[in-house]
PDB file of C-alpha atoms in Angstrom:
ATOM      1  CA  ILE A 180     138.436-184.229   7.228  1.00 90.00           C
ATOM      2  CA  GLN A 181     141.190-185.620   5.006  1.00 91.00           C
ATOM      3  CA  LEU A 182     144.051-184.304   7.149  1.00 93.00           C
ATOM      4  CA  PRO A 183     143.179-185.983  10.494  1.00 93.00           C
ATOM      5  CA  LEU A 184     142.095-189.092   8.572  1.00 93.00           C
ATOM      6  CA  GLY A 185     145.448-189.169   6.783  1.00 93.00           C
ATOM      7  CA  LEU A 186     147.266-188.639  10.069  1.00 93.00           C
ATOM      8  CA  ALA A 187     145.400-191.471  11.801  1.00 92.00           C
ATOM      9  CA  LEU A 188     146.146-193.915   8.989  1.00 91.00           C
ATOM     10  CA  ALA A 189     149.772-192.771   8.829  1.00 91.00           C
ATOM     11  CA  VAL A 190     150.217-193.564  12.524  1.00 89.00           C
ATOM     12  CA  LEU A 191     148.688-197.006  11.958  1.00 88.00           C
ATOM     13  CA  LEU A 192     150.692-197.796   8.817  1.00 87.00           C
ATOM     14  CA  ALA A 193     154.047-196.188   9.653  1.00 80.00           C
ATOM     15  CA  ASP A 194     155.290-199.257  11.528  1.00 74.00           C
ATOM     16  CA  LYS A 195     156.485-202.306   9.632  1.00 69.00           C
ATOM     17  CA  LEU A 196     153.289-204.290  10.031  1.00 72.00           C
ATOM     18  CA  ARG A 197     152.276-207.146   7.752  1.00 76.00           C
ATOM     19  CA  GLY A 198     150.454-205.713   4.752  1.00 78.00           C
ATOM     20  CA  ALA A 199     151.271-202.088   5.636  1.00 82.00           C
ATOM     21  CA  VAL A 200     152.903-201.410   2.251  1.00 84.00           C
ATOM     22  CA  ALA A 201     149.890-202.824   0.407  1.00 87.00           C
ATOM     23  CA  PHE A 202     147.520-200.612   2.394  1.00 86.00           C
ATOM     24  CA  ARG A 203     149.704-197.568   1.707  1.00 88.00           C
ATOM     25  CA  MET A 204     149.508-198.226  -2.027  1.00 90.00           C
ATOM     26  CA  LEU A 205     145.765-198.872  -1.824  1.00 90.00           C
ATOM     27  CA  PHE A 206     145.101-195.553  -0.087  1.00 91.00           C
ATOM     28  CA  PHE A 207     147.541-193.625  -2.293  1.00 92.00           C
ATOM     29  CA  MET A 208     146.257-194.914  -5.642  1.00 93.00           C
ATOM     30  CA  PRO A 209     143.228-192.534  -5.857  1.00 92.00           C
ATOM     31  CA  TYR A 210     145.641-189.596  -5.783  1.00 93.00           C
ATOM     32  CA  ILE A 211     147.365-190.909  -8.920  1.00 92.00           C
ATOM     33  CA  LEU A 212     144.061-191.000 -10.820  1.00 90.00           C
ATOM     34  CA  ALA A 213     143.392-187.932 -12.990  1.00 90.00           C
ATOM     35  CA  GLU A 214     140.898-185.502 -11.449  1.00 90.00           C
ATOM     36  CA  ILE A 215     138.600-185.473 -14.470  1.00 91.00           C
ATOM     37  CA  ALA A 216     138.563-189.293 -14.549  1.00 91.00           C
ATOM     38  CA  ALA A 217     137.786-189.453 -10.817  1.00 91.00           C
ATOM     39  CA  GLY A 218     134.945-186.987 -11.324  1.00 92.00           C
ATOM     40  CA  LEU A 219     133.424-189.042 -14.133  1.00 92.00           C
ATOM     41  CA  ILE A 220     133.732-192.289 -12.157  1.00 92.00           C
ATOM     42  CA  TRP A 221     131.997-190.846  -9.114  1.00 93.00           C
ATOM     43  CA  ARG A 222     129.382-189.151 -11.283  1.00 92.00           C
ATOM     44  CA  PHE A 223     128.406-192.633 -12.435  1.00 91.00           C
ATOM     45  CA  MET A 224     128.507-193.911  -8.831  1.00 91.00           C
ATOM     46  CA  PHE A 225     126.198-191.107  -7.612  1.00 90.00           C
ATOM     47  CA  ASP A 226     123.787-191.250 -10.560  1.00 87.00           C
ATOM     48  CA  GLY A 227     120.213-191.595  -9.313  1.00 84.00           C
ATOM     49  CA  ASP A 228     119.006-193.809 -12.164  1.00 84.00           C
ATOM     50  CA  TYR A 229     121.762-196.404 -12.617  1.00 85.00           C
ATOM     51  CA  GLY A 230     124.471-195.483 -10.101  1.00 86.00           C
ATOM     52  CA  LEU A 231     125.812-198.035  -7.644  1.00 87.00           C
ATOM     53  CA  LEU A 232     124.709-196.172  -4.505  1.00 87.00           C
ATOM     54  CA  SER A 233     121.186-195.682  -5.850  1.00 87.00           C
ATOM     55  CA  GLN A 234     120.951-199.349  -6.808  1.00 89.00           C
ATOM     56  CA  ILE A 235     122.033-200.404  -3.314  1.00 89.00           C
ATOM     57  CA  ALA A 236     119.480-198.046  -1.749  1.00 87.00           C
ATOM     58  CA  GLN A 237     116.684-199.458  -3.914  1.00 88.00           C
ATOM     59  CA  ALA A 238     117.741-203.013  -3.088  1.00 88.00           C
ATOM     60  CA  LEU A 239     117.371-202.131   0.608  1.00 88.00           C
ATOM     61  CA  GLY A 240     113.898-200.743   0.031  1.00 86.00           C
ATOM     62  CA  PHE A 241     114.730-197.030  -0.061  1.00 85.00           C
ATOM     63  CA  ALA A 242     114.006-194.452  -2.745  1.00 84.00           C
ATOM     64  CA  PRO A 243     116.622-193.792  -5.454  1.00 84.00           C
ATOM     65  CA  LEU A 244     119.406-191.444  -4.370  1.00 85.00           C
ATOM     66  CA  HIS A 245     119.807-188.420  -6.623  1.00 87.00           C
ATOM     67  CA  LEU A 246     122.697-186.906  -4.682  1.00 88.00           C
ATOM     68  CA  LEU A 247     124.122-184.742  -7.453  1.00 89.00           C
ATOM     69  CA  ALA A 248     120.672-183.351  -8.307  1.00 88.00           C
ATOM     70  CA  ASP A 249     119.883-182.291  -4.728  1.00 87.00           C
ATOM     71  CA  ARG A 250     121.083-178.771  -3.879  1.00 89.00           C
ATOM     72  CA  SER A 251     121.420-179.658  -0.190  1.00 88.00           C
ATOM     73  CA  LEU A 252     123.455-182.839  -0.803  1.00 89.00           C
ATOM     74  CA  ALA A 253     125.493-182.157  -3.939  1.00 91.00           C
ATOM     75  CA  PHE A 254     128.398-180.438  -2.225  1.00 90.00           C
ATOM     76  CA  SER A 255     128.498-183.124   0.462  1.00 91.00           C
ATOM     77  CA  ALA A 256     128.918-185.659  -2.331  1.00 92.00           C
ATOM     78  CA  VAL A 257     131.755-183.546  -3.748  1.00 93.00           C
ATOM     79  CA  LEU A 258     133.444-183.485  -0.328  1.00 93.00           C
ATOM     80  CA  VAL A 259     133.250-187.282  -0.112  1.00 93.00           C
ATOM     81  CA  VAL A 260     135.102-187.542  -3.423  1.00 94.00           C
ATOM     82  CA  ILE A 261     137.694-184.966  -2.341  1.00 93.00           C
ATOM     83  CA  VAL A 262     138.447-186.857   0.866  1.00 93.00           C
ATOM     84  CA  TRP A 263     138.622-190.186  -1.005  1.00 94.00           C
ATOM     85  CA  LYS A 264     141.040-188.815  -3.581  1.00 94.00           C
ATOM     86  CA  TYR A 265     143.428-186.703  -1.526  1.00 94.00           C
ATOM     87  CA  PHE A 266     143.716-188.174   1.970  1.00 93.00           C
ATOM     88  CA  GLY A 267     146.217-190.773   0.701  1.00 93.00           C
ATOM     89  CA  PHE A 268     148.569-188.011  -0.422  1.00 94.00           C
ATOM     90  CA  HIS A 269     148.539-186.419   3.022  1.00 94.00           C
ATOM     91  CA  MET A 270     148.913-189.851   4.622  1.00 93.00           C
ATOM     92  CA  MET A 271     152.145-190.415   2.672  1.00 93.00           C
ATOM     93  CA  LEU A 272     153.455-187.018   3.761  1.00 93.00           C
ATOM     94  CA  TYR A 273     152.803-187.910   7.396  1.00 94.00           C
ATOM     95  CA  ILE A 274     154.400-191.343   7.009  1.00 92.00           C
ATOM     96  CA  ALA A 275     157.535-189.674   5.644  1.00 90.00           C
ATOM     97  CA  GLY A 276     157.510-187.330   8.642  1.00 92.00           C
ATOM     98  CA  LEU A 277     157.004-190.186  11.104  1.00 91.00           C
ATOM     99  CA  GLN A 278     159.965-192.089   9.697  1.00 88.00           C
ATOM    100  CA  SER A 279     162.217-189.112  10.400  1.00 89.00           C
ATOM    101  CA  ILE A 280     161.373-189.050  14.136  1.00 90.00           C
ATOM    102  CA  ASP A 281     164.056-190.648  16.300  1.00 90.00           C
ATOM    103  CA  ARG A 282     162.711-193.991  17.606  1.00 88.00           C
ATOM    104  CA  HIS A 283     164.805-193.619  20.755  1.00 92.00           C
ATOM    105  CA  LEU A 284     162.406-190.908  21.906  1.00 92.00           C
ATOM    106  CA  TYR A 285     159.538-193.415  21.938  1.00 90.00           C
ATOM    107  CA  GLU A 286     161.672-195.984  23.740  1.00 91.00           C
ATOM    108  CA  ALA A 287     162.696-193.472  26.413  1.00 94.00           C
ATOM    109  CA  ALA A 288     159.089-192.335  26.857  1.00 93.00           C
ATOM    110  CA  ALA A 289     157.895-195.941  27.202  1.00 90.00           C
ATOM    111  CA  ILE A 290     160.568-196.628  29.829  1.00 92.00           C
ATOM    112  CA  ASP A 291     159.427-193.533  31.739  1.00 92.00           C
ATOM    113  CA  GLY A 292     155.859-194.866  31.743  1.00 92.00           C
ATOM    114  CA  ALA A 293     154.305-192.568  29.124  1.00 91.00           C
ATOM    115  CA  SER A 294     150.984-193.770  27.723  1.00 90.00           C
ATOM    116  CA  GLY A 295     150.283-194.136  24.026  1.00 87.00           C
ATOM    117  CA  TRP A 296     148.345-190.852  24.002  1.00 91.00           C
ATOM    118  CA  GLN A 297     151.187-189.047  25.770  1.00 93.00           C
ATOM    119  CA  ARG A 298     153.723-190.371  23.275  1.00 92.00           C
ATOM    120  CA  PHE A 299     151.492-189.217  20.422  1.00 92.00           C
ATOM    121  CA  ARG A 300     150.909-185.785  21.957  1.00 92.00           C
ATOM    122  CA  TYR A 301     154.425-184.964  23.111  1.00 94.00           C
ATOM    123  CA  ILE A 302     156.572-186.790  20.516  1.00 93.00           C
ATOM    124  CA  THR A 303     154.577-187.558  17.373  1.00 92.00           C
ATOM    125  CA  LEU A 304     152.722-184.271  16.951  1.00 93.00           C
ATOM    126  CA  PRO A 305     155.734-182.006  17.630  1.00 93.00           C
ATOM    127  CA  GLY A 306     157.870-184.164  15.361  1.00 92.00           C
ATOM    128  CA  LEU A 307     155.272-183.950  12.599  1.00 93.00           C
ATOM    129  CA  ALA A 308     154.643-180.216  13.010  1.00 92.00           C
ATOM    130  CA  PRO A 309     156.617-179.145   9.888  1.00 91.00           C
ATOM    131  CA  MET A 310     154.908-181.806   7.766  1.00 92.00           C
ATOM    132  CA  ILE A 311     151.467-180.905   9.141  1.00 93.00           C
ATOM    133  CA  ARG A 312     152.017-177.247   8.244  1.00 93.00           C
ATOM    134  CA  LEU A 313     153.070-178.265   4.730  1.00 92.00           C
ATOM    135  CA  SER A 314     150.059-180.560   4.398  1.00 93.00           C
ATOM    136  CA  VAL A 315     147.655-177.800   5.446  1.00 93.00           C
ATOM    137  CA  PHE A 316     149.316-175.452   2.946  1.00 92.00           C
ATOM    138  CA  PHE A 317     148.830-177.930   0.093  1.00 92.00           C
ATOM    139  CA  SER A 318     145.218-178.447   1.132  1.00 92.00           C
ATOM    140  CA  ILE A 319     144.412-174.716   1.178  1.00 91.00           C
ATOM    141  CA  ILE A 320     146.098-173.961  -2.131  1.00 90.00           C
ATOM    142  CA  GLY A 321     144.475-177.023  -3.704  1.00 90.00           C
ATOM    143  CA  SER A 322     141.027-175.897  -2.605  1.00 90.00           C
ATOM    144  CA  LEU A 323     141.580-172.453  -4.140  1.00 89.00           C
ATOM    145  CA  GLN A 324     142.571-174.053  -7.467  1.00 88.00           C
ATOM    146  CA  PHE A 325     139.977-176.857  -7.470  1.00 90.00           C
ATOM    147  CA  PHE A 326     138.589-177.264 -10.987  1.00 91.00           C
ATOM    148  CA  ASP A 327     138.992-180.527 -12.938  1.00 89.00           C
ATOM    149  CA  MET A 328     136.976-182.808 -10.664  1.00 90.00           C
ATOM    150  CA  ILE A 329     134.032-180.400 -10.485  1.00 91.00           C
ATOM    151  CA  ILE A 330     133.867-180.349 -14.292  1.00 91.00           C
ATOM    152  CA  GLY A 331     133.646-184.124 -14.463  1.00 90.00           C
ATOM    153  CA  LEU A 332     131.499-184.660 -11.370  1.00 90.00           C
ATOM    154  CA  THR A 333     128.821-181.963 -11.299  1.00 90.00           C
ATOM    155  CA  GLY A 334     129.637-179.352 -13.928  1.00 88.00           C
ATOM    156  CA  GLY A 335     128.973-176.747 -11.242  1.00 87.00           C
ATOM    157  CA  GLY A 336     125.372-177.875 -10.727  1.00 86.00           C
ATOM    158  CA  PRO A 337     122.728-178.231  -9.603  1.00 88.00           C
ATOM    159  CA  LEU A 338     121.932-174.540 -10.105  1.00 88.00           C
ATOM    160  CA  ASN A 339     125.588-173.567  -9.595  1.00 87.00           C
ATOM    161  CA  THR A 340     125.677-174.834  -6.002  1.00 89.00           C
ATOM    162  CA  THR A 341     128.960-176.740  -6.431  1.00 91.00           C
ATOM    163  CA  ASN A 342     130.946-174.077  -8.231  1.00 91.00           C
ATOM    164  CA  THR A 343     134.392-173.248  -6.917  1.00 90.00           C
ATOM    165  CA  MET A 344     136.122-169.974  -7.675  1.00 89.00           C
ATOM    166  CA  VAL A 345     137.875-171.455 -10.705  1.00 91.00           C
ATOM    167  CA  THR A 346     134.769-173.118 -12.153  1.00 91.00           C
ATOM    168  CA  PHE A 347     132.901-169.840 -11.565  1.00 90.00           C
ATOM    169  CA  LEU A 348     135.613-168.110 -13.598  1.00 89.00           C
ATOM    170  CA  TYR A 349     135.316-170.742 -16.334  1.00 89.00           C
ATOM    171  CA  PHE A 350     131.525-170.895 -16.667  1.00 89.00           C
ATOM    172  CA  PHE A 351     130.666-167.229 -16.136  1.00 87.00           C
ATOM    173  CA  GLY A 352     133.760-165.747 -17.760  1.00 86.00           C
ATOM    174  CA  ILE A 353     135.348-167.917 -20.437  1.00 84.00           C
ATOM    175  CA  SER A 354     132.349-170.023 -21.533  1.00 84.00           C
ATOM    176  CA  SER A 355     130.039-166.997 -21.572  1.00 84.00           C
ATOM    177  CA  MET A 356     132.614-164.965 -23.537  1.00 86.00           C
ATOM    178  CA  ARG A 357     132.570-162.279 -20.851  1.00 88.00           C
ATOM    179  CA  VAL A 358     136.268-161.588 -21.174  1.00 86.00           C
ATOM    180  CA  GLY A 359     136.348-158.526 -18.949  1.00 90.00           C
ATOM    181  CA  PHE A 360     134.398-160.201 -16.142  1.00 90.00           C
ATOM    182  CA  GLY A 361     136.492-163.372 -16.416  1.00 89.00           C
ATOM    183  CA  SER A 362     139.706-161.341 -16.291  1.00 91.00           C
ATOM    184  CA  ALA A 363     138.493-159.531 -13.171  1.00 92.00           C
ATOM    185  CA  VAL A 364     137.662-162.833 -11.451  1.00 91.00           C
ATOM    186  CA  GLY A 365     141.057-164.207 -12.481  1.00 91.00           C
ATOM    187  CA  VAL A 366     142.886-161.224 -11.033  1.00 93.00           C
ATOM    188  CA  VAL A 367     140.968-161.466  -7.753  1.00 93.00           C
ATOM    189  CA  LEU A 368     141.672-165.204  -7.557  1.00 92.00           C
ATOM    190  CA  PHE A 369     145.361-164.581  -8.238  1.00 93.00           C
ATOM    191  CA  ILE A 370     145.532-161.953  -5.471  1.00 95.00           C
ATOM    192  CA  ILE A 371     143.815-164.326  -3.012  1.00 93.00           C
ATOM    193  CA  CYS A 372     146.225-167.168  -3.866  1.00 91.00           C
ATOM    194  CA  VAL A 373     149.293-164.963  -3.513  1.00 93.00           C
ATOM    195  CA  ALA A 374     148.060-163.439  -0.249  1.00 94.00           C
ATOM    196  CA  VAL A 375     147.255-166.842   1.236  1.00 92.00           C
ATOM    197  CA  ALA A 376     150.540-168.392   0.086  1.00 89.00           C
ATOM    198  CA  PHE A 377     152.822-165.626   1.335  1.00 91.00           C
ATOM    199  CA  GLY A 378     150.755-164.989   4.484  1.00 92.00           C
ATOM    200  CA  TYR A 379     150.733-168.665   5.442  1.00 91.00           C
ATOM    201  CA  LYS A 380     154.437-169.009   4.729  1.00 87.00           C
ATOM    202  CA  ARG A 381     155.279-165.947   6.798  1.00 88.00           C
ATOM    203  CA  ILE A 382     153.085-166.852   9.774  1.00 88.00           C
ATOM    204  CA  PHE A 383     153.182-170.657   9.993  1.00 85.00           C
ATOM    205  CA  MET A 384     156.193-171.938   8.055  1.00 76.00           C
ATOM    206  CA  LYS A 385     159.049-170.059   9.697  1.00 72.00           C
TER     207      LYS A 385
END
């Protein structure tokens, strides 16, 4: 979700429009925030008793929203926070890529009668291809290493439904003092990360 959202906003904010720089900073600021702090902030927002979303729902006549306590909704809440925090980073990558595309290509395409969609498809996307591949790589590796925000947001709950591989390693290996099991999970995670990194680089980033 965060990659096409970042791309769409990058296309809108790449031109020198009034207020574009302010919007770039606004969307990029969540990425600067520490993951554990973001998790704690959104844990308060999603709290069913005194959280902002639950208060709004009750004001509208609905029942309190206990998103982080619902096994079917907890991971969706985590995904919302992930998109909020990281799409600005990918947006800035795409803006940097857009600024490197020769503007004369767009002018020539417009003179030849190309539509906005055709210019996006045949100039923007090919020009952004290296940056898109890099963005996808960062997203995949980040998801494999995702840890801090889960600790602050859900602690792996409810009933371990929001654990990632790293939080699984932490809770069931380190915290439980199962050193052998934790080491085995760590080795498997390391092998997965290395295989994904080198495989992606070899296949997509030539």
